[in-house]
PDB file of C-alpha atoms in Angstrom:
ATOM      1  CA  GLY A 235      63.873 202.382 172.101  1.00  0.00           C
ATOM      2  CA  ASN A 236      60.322 202.552 173.650  1.00  0.00           C
ATOM      3  CA  LEU A 237      60.918 199.356 175.607  1.00  0.00           C
ATOM      4  CA  SER A 238      61.568 199.909 179.299  1.00  0.00           C
ATOM      5  CA  LEU A 239      64.507 197.485 180.335  1.00  0.00           C
ATOM      6  CA  GLU A 240      61.555 195.274 182.590  1.00  0.00           C
ATOM      7  CA  GLN A 241      59.580 195.290 179.031  1.00  0.00           C
ATOM      8  CA  ALA A 242      63.013 194.785 177.025  1.00  0.00           C
ATOM      9  CA  VAL A 243      64.181 191.799 179.101  1.00  0.00           C
ATOM     10  CA  ALA A 244      60.666 189.903 179.030  1.00  0.00           C
ATOM     11  CA  LYS A 245      60.747 190.513 175.435  1.00  0.00           C
ATOM     12  CA  ALA A 246      64.004 188.774 175.163  1.00  0.00           C
ATOM     13  CA  THR A 247      62.948 185.874 177.569  1.00  0.00           C
ATOM     14  CA  LEU A 248      60.184 185.745 175.975  1.00  0.00           C
ATOM     15  CA  CYS A 249      61.913 185.075 172.414  1.00  0.00           C
ATOM     16  CA  GLY A 250      64.018 182.534 173.837  1.00  0.00           C
ATOM     17  CA  ALA A 251      61.383 180.157 174.961  1.00  0.00           C
ATOM     18  CA  SER A 252      59.908 180.687 171.627  1.00  0.00           C
ATOM     19  CA  ILE A 253      62.969 179.278 169.905  1.00  0.00           C
ATOM     20  CA  VAL A 254      63.617 176.602 172.237  1.00  0.00           C
ATOM     21  CA  ARG A 255      59.999 175.902 172.175  1.00  0.00           C
ATOM     22  CA  ASN A 256      59.845 176.087 167.952  1.00  0.00           C
ATOM     23  CA  CYS A 257      63.629 175.473 166.774  1.00  0.00           C
ATOM     24  CA  SER A 258      64.481 172.259 169.077  1.00  0.00           C
ATOM     25  CA  ASP A 259      64.584 168.607 167.528  1.00  0.00           C
ATOM     26  CA  HIS A 260      64.098 170.260 163.997  1.00  0.00           C
ATOM     27  CA  LYS A 261      64.975 168.207 161.511  1.00  0.00           C
ATOM     28  CA  VAL A 262      66.153 168.810 158.129  1.00  0.00           C
ATOM     29  CA  ILE A 263      66.615 166.599 154.958  1.00  0.00           C
ATOM     30  CA  ILE A 264      70.054 167.114 153.311  1.00  0.00           C
ATOM     31  CA  SER A 265      69.897 166.160 149.708  1.00  0.00           C
ATOM     32  CA  SER A 266      72.957 165.085 148.009  1.00  0.00           C
ATOM     33  CA  LYS A 267      73.540 164.555 144.392  1.00  0.00           C
ATOM     34  CA  GLU A 268      75.114 160.537 143.095  1.00  0.00           C
ATOM     35  CA  THR A 269      78.394 161.165 141.037  1.00  0.00           C
ATOM     36  CA  ASN A 270      77.580 161.527 137.339  1.00  0.00           C
ATOM     37  CA  SER A 271      73.753 161.232 137.943  1.00  0.00           C
ATOM     38  CA  SER A 272      70.994 163.710 137.932  1.00  0.00           C
ATOM     39  CA  ASP A 273      69.454 161.826 140.597  1.00  0.00           C
ATOM     40  CA  TYR A 274      69.117 163.384 144.453  1.00  0.00           C
ATOM     41  CA  TYR A 275      69.228 161.279 147.625  1.00  0.00           C
ATOM     42  CA  ALA A 276      68.376 162.877 150.968  1.00  0.00           C
ATOM     43  CA  GLU A 277      69.524 162.545 154.412  1.00  0.00           C
ATOM     44  CA  THR A 278      67.753 162.947 157.735  1.00  0.00           C
ATOM     45  CA  SER A 279      69.577 165.388 160.197  1.00  0.00           C
ATOM     46  CA  LYS A 280      68.367 167.148 163.200  1.00  0.00           C
ATOM     47  CA  LEU A 281      69.586 170.444 164.149  1.00  0.00           C
ATOM     48  CA  ASP A 282      68.688 171.386 168.117  1.00  0.00           C
ATOM     49  CA  VAL A 283      69.112 174.686 169.985  1.00  0.00           C
ATOM     50  CA  HIS A 284      69.816 175.504 173.843  1.00  0.00           C
ATOM     51  CA  CYS A 285      69.309 179.772 174.498  1.00  0.00           C
ATOM     52  CA  GLY A 286      70.647 181.820 177.311  1.00  0.00           C
ATOM     53  CA  VAL A 287      69.732 185.429 178.089  1.00  0.00           C
ATOM     54  CA  GLY A 288      72.129 188.076 179.888  1.00  0.00           C
ATOM     55  CA  VAL A 289      71.413 191.807 180.777  1.00  0.00           C
ATOM     56  CA  GLY A 290      73.667 194.959 181.297  1.00  0.00           C
ATOM     57  CA  GLU A 291      75.498 197.437 179.523  1.00  0.00           C
ATOM     58  CA  LEU A 292      77.266 196.738 175.837  1.00  0.00           C
ATOM     59  CA  ALA A 293      80.015 198.322 173.465  1.00  0.00           C
ATOM     60  CA  VAL A 294      79.080 197.944 169.914  1.00  0.00           C
ATOM     61  CA  ILE A 295      81.747 198.578 167.223  1.00  0.00           C
ATOM     62  CA  HIS A 296      82.419 197.797 163.753  1.00  0.00           C
ATOM     63  CA  VAL A 297      85.611 195.880 162.641  1.00  0.00           C
ATOM     64  CA  GLY A 298      87.401 195.261 159.609  1.00  0.00           C
ATOM     65  CA  ASN A 299      88.317 196.919 156.075  1.00  0.00           C
ATOM     66  CA  ASN A 300      86.252 198.770 153.285  1.00  0.00           C
ATOM     67  CA  GLU A 301      87.600 196.202 150.903  1.00  0.00           C
ATOM     68  CA  THR A 302      86.977 192.645 151.661  1.00  0.00           C
ATOM     69  CA  ARG A 303      85.097 191.994 155.435  1.00  0.00           C
ATOM     70  CA  ARG A 304      83.463 193.933 157.867  1.00  0.00           C
ATOM     71  CA  GLU A 305      81.918 192.285 161.162  1.00  0.00           C
ATOM     72  CA  PHE A 306      79.418 194.088 164.021  1.00  0.00           C
ATOM     73  CA  LEU A 307      81.006 193.139 166.918  1.00  0.00           C
ATOM     74  CA  VAL A 308      79.134 193.138 170.531  1.00  0.00           C
ATOM     75  CA  LEU A 309      80.865 192.874 173.760  1.00  0.00           C
ATOM     76  CA  GLY A 310      80.201 193.739 177.633  1.00  0.00           C
ATOM     77  CA  ASP A 311      78.864 191.582 180.548  1.00  0.00           C
ATOM     78  CA  PRO A 312      75.370 190.665 179.400  1.00  0.00           C
ATOM     79  CA  ILE A 313      77.572 188.222 176.734  1.00  0.00           C
ATOM     80  CA  ALA A 314      79.330 186.736 179.031  1.00  0.00           C
ATOM     81  CA  GLN A 315      76.275 185.939 181.105  1.00  0.00           C
ATOM     82  CA  ALA A 316      74.337 185.046 178.685  1.00  0.00           C
ATOM     83  CA  SER A 317      77.429 182.280 177.488  1.00  0.00           C
ATOM     84  CA  GLN A 318      77.602 181.288 181.012  1.00  0.00           C
ATOM     85  CA  ALA A 319      73.793 180.724 180.938  1.00  0.00           C
ATOM     86  CA  GLU A 320      73.603 178.940 177.328  1.00  0.00           C
ATOM     87  CA  GLY A 321      76.287 176.567 178.559  1.00  0.00           C
ATOM     88  CA  LEU A 322      74.305 175.292 181.653  1.00  0.00           C
ATOM     89  CA  ALA A 323      71.381 174.590 179.566  1.00  0.00           C
ATOM     90  CA  ASN A 324      70.532 171.435 177.593  1.00  0.00           C
ATOM     91  CA  HIS A 325      69.407 171.420 174.617  1.00  0.00           C
ATOM     92  CA  GLY A 326      65.880 172.358 174.000  1.00  0.00           C
ATOM     93  CA  GLU A 327      65.968 174.969 177.173  1.00  0.00           C
ATOM     94  CA  LEU A 328      66.752 178.481 177.712  1.00  0.00           C
ATOM     95  CA  ALA A 329      68.577 179.687 180.562  1.00  0.00           C
ATOM     96  CA  ALA A 330      68.981 183.047 182.584  1.00  0.00           C
ATOM     97  CA  SER A 331      71.444 184.667 184.288  1.00  0.00           C
ATOM     98  CA  PRO A 332      70.955 185.995 187.908  1.00  0.00           C
ATOM     99  CA  GLU A 333      70.858 189.408 186.610  1.00  0.00           C
ATOM    100  CA  VAL A 334      68.171 188.705 184.227  1.00  0.00           C
ATOM    101  CA  ILE A 335      65.988 186.951 186.682  1.00  0.00           C
ATOM    102  CA  ASN A 336      66.343 189.632 189.223  1.00  0.00           C
ATOM    103  CA  ILE A 337      64.685 192.183 186.702  1.00  0.00           C
ATOM    104  CA  LEU A 338      62.245 189.222 185.775  1.00  0.00           C
ATOM    105  CA  LYS A 339      61.082 189.088 189.465  1.00  0.00           C
ATOM    106  CA  ARG A 340      59.599 192.835 189.132  1.00  0.00           C
ATOM    107  CA  VAL A 341      57.071 191.964 186.507  1.00  0.00           C
ATOM    108  CA  CYS A 342      56.857 187.957 186.719  1.00  0.00           C
ATOM    109  CA  ILE A 343      55.724 185.018 189.068  1.00  0.00           C
ATOM    110  CA  ILE A 344      59.235 183.263 189.451  1.00  0.00           C
ATOM    111  CA  PRO A 345      59.487 179.997 191.254  1.00  0.00           C
ATOM    112  CA  GLU A 346      61.573 180.413 194.643  1.00  0.00           C
ATOM    113  CA  ASN A 347      64.052 177.934 193.755  1.00  0.00           C
ATOM    114  CA  ILE A 348      64.687 179.642 190.125  1.00  0.00           C
ATOM    115  CA  SER A 349      64.806 183.463 192.207  1.00  0.00           C
ATOM    116  CA  THR A 350      66.779 182.692 195.102  1.00  0.00           C
ATOM    117  CA  SER A 351      69.462 180.931 193.109  1.00  0.00           C
ATOM    118  CA  ASN A 352      73.025 182.798 192.962  1.00  0.00           C
ATOM    119  CA  GLY A 353      74.010 181.204 189.315  1.00  0.00           C
ATOM    120  CA  PRO A 354      71.956 180.881 186.155  1.00  0.00           C
ATOM    121  CA  SER A 355      68.924 178.868 185.940  1.00  0.00           C
ATOM    122  CA  VAL A 356      66.367 177.132 183.416  1.00  0.00           C
ATOM    123  CA  ILE A 357      63.485 179.173 183.041  1.00  0.00           C
ATOM    124  CA  ALA A 358      62.027 177.324 179.727  1.00  0.00           C
ATOM    125  CA  SER A 359      61.876 173.854 178.130  1.00  0.00           C
ATOM    126  CA  LYS A 360      60.731 172.989 174.917  1.00  0.00           C
ATOM    127  CA  GLY A 361      57.357 171.931 176.556  1.00  0.00           C
ATOM    128  CA  HIS A 362      57.374 174.331 179.285  1.00  0.00           C
ATOM    129  CA  CYS A 363      58.039 178.104 180.454  1.00  0.00           C
ATOM    130  CA  PHE A 364      58.922 177.788 184.219  1.00  0.00           C
ATOM    131  CA  ILE A 365      57.781 181.633 185.124  1.00  0.00           C
ATOM    132  CA  ASP A 366      54.555 183.175 184.904  1.00  0.00           C
ATOM    133  CA  PHE A 367      54.077 186.425 182.621  1.00  0.00           C
ATOM    134  CA  ASN A 368      50.924 188.150 183.560  1.00  0.00           C
ATOM    135  CA  ASN A 369      48.500 189.435 180.897  1.00  0.00           C
ATOM    136  CA  ASP A 370      49.996 193.116 181.928  1.00  0.00           C
ATOM    137  CA  THR A 371      53.358 192.192 181.341  1.00  0.00           C
ATOM    138  CA  GLU A 372      52.714 190.819 177.830  1.00  0.00           C
ATOM    139  CA  ASP A 373      50.060 193.580 176.897  1.00  0.00           C
ATOM    140  CA  SER A 374      52.502 196.312 177.740  1.00  0.00           C
ATOM    141  CA  ILE A 375      55.290 195.127 175.261  1.00  0.00           C
ATOM    142  CA  PRO A 376      54.543 196.966 171.942  1.00  0.00           C
ATOM    143  CA  PRO A 377      54.277 194.717 169.201  1.00  0.00           C
ATOM    144  CA  GLN A 378      56.767 193.994 166.331  1.00  0.00           C
ATOM    145  CA  MET A 379      56.345 196.164 163.527  1.00  0.00           C
ATOM    146  CA  GLU A 380      55.119 193.881 160.656  1.00  0.00           C
ATOM    147  CA  GLN A 381      57.322 194.163 157.300  1.00  0.00           C
ATOM    148  CA  THR A 382      55.781 193.192 154.332  1.00  0.00           C
ATOM    149  CA  SER A 383      57.896 192.590 151.165  1.00  0.00           C
ATOM    150  CA  ARG A 384      56.846 193.224 147.654  1.00  0.00           C
ATOM    151  CA  VAL A 385      58.167 191.526 144.678  1.00  0.00           C
ATOM    152  CA  ASN A 386      59.408 194.178 141.735  1.00  0.00           C
ATOM    153  CA  ASN A 387      60.164 192.049 138.852  1.00  0.00           C
ATOM    154  CA  GLN A 388      60.558 195.757 136.871  1.00  0.00           C
ATOM    155  CA  PRO A 389      64.237 196.766 136.167  1.00  0.00           C
ATOM    156  CA  SER A 390      65.100 199.414 138.338  1.00  0.00           C
ATOM    157  CA  VAL A 391      67.562 202.073 138.342  1.00  0.00           C
ATOM    158  CA  VAL A 392      70.129 202.160 141.278  1.00  0.00           C
ATOM    159  CA  SER A 393      72.239 205.555 142.407  1.00  0.00           C
ATOM    160  CA  ILE A 394      75.798 205.122 142.802  1.00  0.00           C
ATOM    161  CA  ASP A 395      75.376 206.335 146.058  1.00  0.00           C
ATOM    162  CA  ASN A 396      73.103 203.463 146.957  1.00  0.00           C
ATOM    163  CA  LEU A 397      75.618 201.528 144.945  1.00  0.00           C
ATOM    164  CA  ALA A 398      78.336 202.358 147.694  1.00  0.00           C
ATOM    165  CA  LYS A 399      75.878 201.633 150.555  1.00  0.00           C
ATOM    166  CA  TYR A 400      74.679 198.257 149.072  1.00  0.00           C
ATOM    167  CA  TYR A 401      78.572 197.172 148.554  1.00  0.00           C
ATOM    168  CA  GLN A 402      79.205 198.437 152.434  1.00  0.00           C
ATOM    169  CA  LEU A 403      76.488 196.376 153.775  1.00  0.00           C
ATOM    170  CA  SER A 404      77.872 193.341 152.007  1.00  0.00           C
ATOM    171  CA  LEU A 405      80.824 193.204 153.537  1.00  0.00           C
ATOM    172  CA  TYR A 406      78.931 191.994 156.899  1.00  0.00           C
ATOM    173  CA  ILE A 407      77.286 189.139 154.665  1.00  0.00           C
ATOM    174  CA  HIS A 408      79.747 185.772 154.931  1.00  0.00           C
ATOM    175  CA  PRO A 409      81.190 185.461 151.218  1.00  0.00           C
ATOM    176  CA  ALA A 410      79.626 182.257 150.777  1.00  0.00           C
ATOM    177  CA  ALA A 411      76.552 183.643 151.090  1.00  0.00           C
ATOM    178  CA  ARG A 412      77.485 186.305 148.666  1.00  0.00           C
ATOM    179  CA  ARG A 413      78.234 183.506 145.929  1.00  0.00           C
ATOM    180  CA  ARG A 414      74.800 182.639 144.102  1.00  0.00           C
ATOM    181  CA  GLU A 415      76.051 182.337 140.441  1.00  0.00           C
ATOM    182  CA  PRO A 416      75.460 179.193 138.645  1.00  0.00           C
ATOM    183  CA  CYS A 417      78.608 177.178 138.351  1.00  0.00           C
ATOM    184  CA  CYS A 418      77.490 174.722 135.499  1.00  0.00           C
ATOM    185  CA  GLY A 419      74.829 176.605 133.178  1.00  0.00           C
ATOM    186  CA  GLU A 420      71.393 177.927 134.378  1.00  0.00           C
ATOM    187  CA  LEU A 421      70.281 176.437 138.022  1.00  0.00           C
ATOM    188  CA  THR A 422      66.695 175.974 138.885  1.00  0.00           C
ATOM    189  CA  ASN A 423      64.907 176.927 141.833  1.00  0.00           C
ATOM    190  CA  ASN A 424      65.352 173.417 143.427  1.00  0.00           C
ATOM    191  CA  ASP A 425      69.008 173.374 142.649  1.00  0.00           C
ATOM    192  CA  TYR A 426      69.996 176.302 144.099  1.00  0.00           C
ATOM    193  CA  HIS A 427      67.809 174.502 147.099  1.00  0.00           C
ATOM    194  CA  VAL A 428      70.044 171.943 147.426  1.00  0.00           C
ATOM    195  CA  ALA A 429      73.242 173.916 146.606  1.00  0.00           C
ATOM    196  CA  GLU A 430      72.716 176.139 149.599  1.00  0.00           C
ATOM    197  CA  ALA A 431      71.906 173.091 152.321  1.00  0.00           C
ATOM    198  CA  GLU A 432      74.440 170.417 151.710  1.00  0.00           C
ATOM    199  CA  LEU A 433      77.682 168.092 153.774  1.00  0.00           C
ATOM    200  CA  ARG A 434      80.608 169.536 152.797  1.00  0.00           C
ATOM    201  CA  SER A 435      84.352 168.892 154.047  1.00  0.00           C
ATOM    202  CA  VAL A 436      85.620 171.982 155.820  1.00  0.00           C
ATOM    203  CA  TYR A 437      88.908 172.952 157.329  1.00  0.00           C
ATOM    204  CA  VAL A 438      88.052 174.985 160.337  1.00  0.00           C
ATOM    205  CA  MET A 439      90.356 177.157 162.452  1.00  0.00           C
ATOM    206  CA  PHE A 440      89.741 178.593 165.948  1.00  0.00           C
ATOM    207  CA  ILE A 441      91.856 181.509 166.495  1.00  0.00           C
ATOM    208  CA  MET A 442      92.011 182.778 170.191  1.00  0.00           C
ATOM    209  CA  PRO A 443      93.959 186.314 170.222  1.00  0.00           C
ATOM    210  CA  LEU A 444      95.184 186.178 174.503  1.00  0.00           C
ATOM    211  CA  ILE A 445      94.272 189.547 175.362  1.00  0.00           C
ATOM    212  CA  ASP A 446      92.178 190.861 177.722  1.00  0.00           C
ATOM    213  CA  ALA A 447      88.480 192.196 176.339  1.00  0.00           C
ATOM    214  CA  GLU A 448      86.739 193.494 179.007  1.00  0.00           C
ATOM    215  CA  ILE A 449      85.091 197.045 178.710  1.00  0.00           C
ATOM    216  CA  SER A 450      86.343 199.477 181.415  1.00  0.00           C
ATOM    217  CA  GLY A 451      83.682 201.892 181.123  1.00  0.00           C
ATOM    218  CA  ASP A 452      86.660 204.417 180.474  1.00  0.00           C
ATOM    219  CA  SER A 453      86.274 206.080 177.073  1.00  0.00           C
ATOM    220  CA  PHE A 454      90.363 206.121 176.287  1.00  0.00           C
ATOM    221  CA  ILE A 455      91.302 203.371 177.656  1.00  0.00           C
ATOM    222  CA  ASP A 456      88.389 201.102 175.577  1.00  0.00           C
ATOM    223  CA  HIS A 457      89.396 202.977 172.425  1.00  0.00           C
ATOM    224  CA  ASP A 458      92.443 201.123 172.408  1.00  0.00           C
ATOM    225  CA  LEU A 459      90.943 197.904 172.896  1.00  0.00           C
ATOM    226  CA  PHE A 460      88.690 198.940 169.866  1.00  0.00           C
ATOM    227  CA  GLN A 461      91.586 199.672 167.954  1.00  0.00           C
ATOM    228  CA  GLN A 462      93.106 196.624 168.987  1.00  0.00           C
ATOM    229  CA  LEU A 463      90.074 194.661 168.210  1.00  0.00           C
ATOM    230  CA  ASN A 464      89.600 196.052 164.688  1.00  0.00           C
ATOM    231  CA  ASP A 465      93.979 195.074 164.201  1.00  0.00           C
ATOM    232  CA  ILE A 466      93.412 191.976 165.096  1.00  0.00           C
ATOM    233  CA  MET A 467      90.338 191.749 162.390  1.00  0.00           C
ATOM    234  CA  VAL A 468      92.332 193.074 159.766  1.00  0.00           C
ATOM    235  CA  VAL A 469      95.408 191.126 159.771  1.00  0.00           C
ATOM    236  CA  THR A 470      93.355 187.944 160.292  1.00  0.00           C
ATOM    237  CA  THR A 471      91.127 188.887 156.912  1.00  0.00           C
ATOM    238  CA  ARG A 472      93.938 189.698 155.047  1.00  0.00           C
ATOM    239  CA  GLU A 473      96.019 186.432 155.474  1.00  0.00           C
ATOM    240  CA  LEU A 474      92.798 184.400 154.983  1.00  0.00           C
ATOM    241  CA  ASP A 475      92.652 186.237 151.668  1.00  0.00           C
ATOM    242  CA  LYS A 476      96.136 185.304 150.633  1.00  0.00           C
ATOM    243  CA  PHE A 477      95.094 181.706 150.805  1.00  0.00           C
ATOM    244  CA  GLY A 478      91.202 182.008 149.827  1.00  0.00           C
ATOM    245  CA  GLY A 479      89.583 181.349 153.098  1.00  0.00           C
ATOM    246  CA  HIS A 480      86.413 183.033 155.215  1.00  0.00           C
ATOM    247  CA  LEU A 481      86.355 184.350 158.190  1.00  0.00           C
ATOM    248  CA  ARG A 482      83.296 182.593 159.733  1.00  0.00           C
ATOM    249  CA  GLN A 483      82.552 184.761 162.982  1.00  0.00           C
ATOM    250  CA  PHE A 484      84.428 187.091 165.395  1.00  0.00           C
ATOM    251  CA  ILE A 485      83.151 186.802 168.728  1.00  0.00           C
ATOM    252  CA  VAL A 486      83.836 188.313 172.255  1.00  0.00           C
ATOM    253  CA  ASP A 487      82.321 186.133 175.164  1.00  0.00           C
ATOM    254  CA  ASP A 488      83.316 184.650 178.736  1.00  0.00           C
ATOM    255  CA  LYS A 489      86.064 182.567 177.210  1.00  0.00           C
ATOM    256  CA  GLY A 490      87.607 185.910 175.001  1.00  0.00           C
ATOM    257  CA  VAL A 491      88.228 186.823 172.206  1.00  0.00           C
ATOM    258  CA  VAL A 492      87.706 184.015 169.017  1.00  0.00           C
ATOM    259  CA  LEU A 493      87.638 184.161 165.325  1.00  0.00           C
ATOM    260  CA  ILE A 494      86.290 180.918 163.343  1.00  0.00           C
ATOM    261  CA  ALA A 495      87.787 180.949 159.639  1.00  0.00           C
ATOM    262  CA  THR A 496      87.310 178.159 157.439  1.00  0.00           C
ATOM    263  CA  PHE A 497      88.384 176.961 153.863  1.00  0.00           C
ATOM    264  CA  GLY A 498      85.734 174.298 151.978  1.00  0.00           C
ATOM    265  CA  LEU A 499      82.637 176.120 151.844  1.00  0.00           C
ATOM    266  CA  ARG A 500      81.730 177.521 148.195  1.00  0.00           C
ATOM    267  CA  GLY A 501      84.254 179.838 146.712  1.00  0.00           C
ATOM    268  CA  SER A 502      86.848 178.766 149.085  1.00  0.00           C
ATOM    269  CA  THR A 503      87.261 174.789 147.785  1.00  0.00           C
ATOM    270  CA  PHE A 504      91.216 173.508 146.270  1.00  0.00           C
ATOM    271  CA  PRO A 505      92.696 170.234 145.566  1.00  0.00           C
ATOM    272  CA  ASN A 506      95.087 169.616 148.594  1.00  0.00           C
ATOM    273  CA  MET A 507      93.167 172.247 150.385  1.00  0.00           C
ATOM    274  CA  VAL A 508      94.501 171.284 153.951  1.00  0.00           C
ATOM    275  CA  ALA A 509      98.221 170.746 153.152  1.00  0.00           C
ATOM    276  CA  GLU A 510      98.659 174.083 150.958  1.00  0.00           C
ATOM    277  CA  LYS A 511      95.556 176.229 152.235  1.00  0.00           C
ATOM    278  CA  GLY A 512      94.432 175.354 155.159  1.00  0.00           C
ATOM    279  CA  LEU A 513      97.704 174.685 157.295  1.00  0.00           C
ATOM    280  CA  PRO A 514     100.039 177.402 155.904  1.00  0.00           C
ATOM    281  CA  ALA A 515      97.164 180.053 156.300  1.00  0.00           C
ATOM    282  CA  THR A 516      97.129 178.650 159.996  1.00  0.00           C
ATOM    283  CA  LYS A 517     100.794 179.680 160.562  1.00  0.00           C
ATOM    284  CA  LYS A 518     101.064 182.475 158.690  1.00  0.00           C
ATOM    285  CA  ILE A 519      97.761 184.036 161.076  1.00  0.00           C
ATOM    286  CA  HIS A 520      99.821 182.890 163.824  1.00  0.00           C
ATOM    287  CA  ASP A 521     102.965 184.576 163.129  1.00  0.00           C
ATOM    288  CA  ALA A 522     101.185 187.948 161.783  1.00  0.00           C
ATOM    289  CA  LEU A 523      99.422 188.546 165.251  1.00  0.00           C
ATOM    290  CA  GLN A 524     102.952 188.109 166.980  1.00  0.00           C
ATOM    291  CA  LEU A 525     105.174 189.928 164.673  1.00  0.00           C
ATOM    292  CA  GLU A 526     102.790 192.948 163.597  1.00  0.00           C
ATOM    293  CA  LEU A 527     100.689 193.453 166.828  1.00  0.00           C
ATOM    294  CA  ASP A 528     102.613 191.851 169.164  1.00  0.00           C
ATOM    295  CA  ILE A 529      99.501 189.632 170.473  1.00  0.00           C
ATOM    296  CA  ASP A 530     100.253 186.074 171.038  1.00  0.00           C
ATOM    297  CA  SER A 531      97.140 183.499 170.134  1.00  0.00           C
ATOM    298  CA  ARG A 532      96.159 179.887 170.432  1.00  0.00           C
ATOM    299  CA  ILE A 533      94.859 178.158 167.259  1.00  0.00           C
ATOM    300  CA  GLY A 534      93.264 175.098 166.724  1.00  0.00           C
ATOM    301  CA  ALA A 535      91.808 173.194 163.388  1.00  0.00           C
ATOM    302  CA  THR A 536      90.458 170.250 162.300  1.00  0.00           C
ATOM    303  CA  LEU A 537      88.696 168.620 158.929  1.00  0.00           C
ATOM    304  CA  GLY A 538      85.439 167.174 158.768  1.00  0.00           C
ATOM    305  CA  ARG A 539      81.920 166.876 157.416  1.00  0.00           C
ATOM    306  CA  VAL A 540      79.520 169.953 157.967  1.00  0.00           C
ATOM    307  CA  TYR A 541      76.023 171.040 157.539  1.00  0.00           C
ATOM    308  CA  CYS A 542      76.184 174.342 155.693  1.00  0.00           C
TER     309      CYS A 542
END
């Protein structure tokens, strides 16, 4: 809240450069358990990252219901800028929109080929940052407040009001992340680590309601859009709940409105999952959006092994 626009953009850029520097080519060990055995074996995989940065006015809204699932939805031109820039970046690269570069010019030294570009440009890679943040710029950015945590093993009393707040916050968390109970007796910390980092067969739906989600700046017009986005969230999660599926993500970017839903994560794995759960849910969501909200949609689905 105390940052100037230039400081905020510089801080976001430094953060993006740090992400691609530290998280690219990240090797992970995937542990799997042999059938009918207590022995684990390890597979090595690699996670990669690329980033985009945008700047401008945003709208942020809470969508969903107060019983099953909510999302904190962010939309506006900076999301489209960041998405377009990210699409230009290869693995291990950070790209910025022209709007970001125009602001960085005020506080950084930027190569001419980047500063004069009409489109997004790569401004950092895993091994190098192509813009020069002078010391005054970095020193003017307030440091991140240190967060300390203290483990308290003593039992505590939680008020009814706080329980209600915790429950409302939990609705923003993916259901699979909320489920941490042992399925077969007590689990050790190592068992939990294995359970939370694994390859699973997952049915994935990409749901694209065909609406114009561009904010206008007119509060009356935008209110109708926000209500429509909330209705889409409520209808989609309702149908997923009927079949035991999960909403993975709800986003609005330069490609439009997209909801990603899954079957096969913890808490949503079933026999004949695709035929009896995934495909019927896909059709029900498509039909409900059309019949109840008069919104056409395109839905694509696939099944495969994913790291989760």
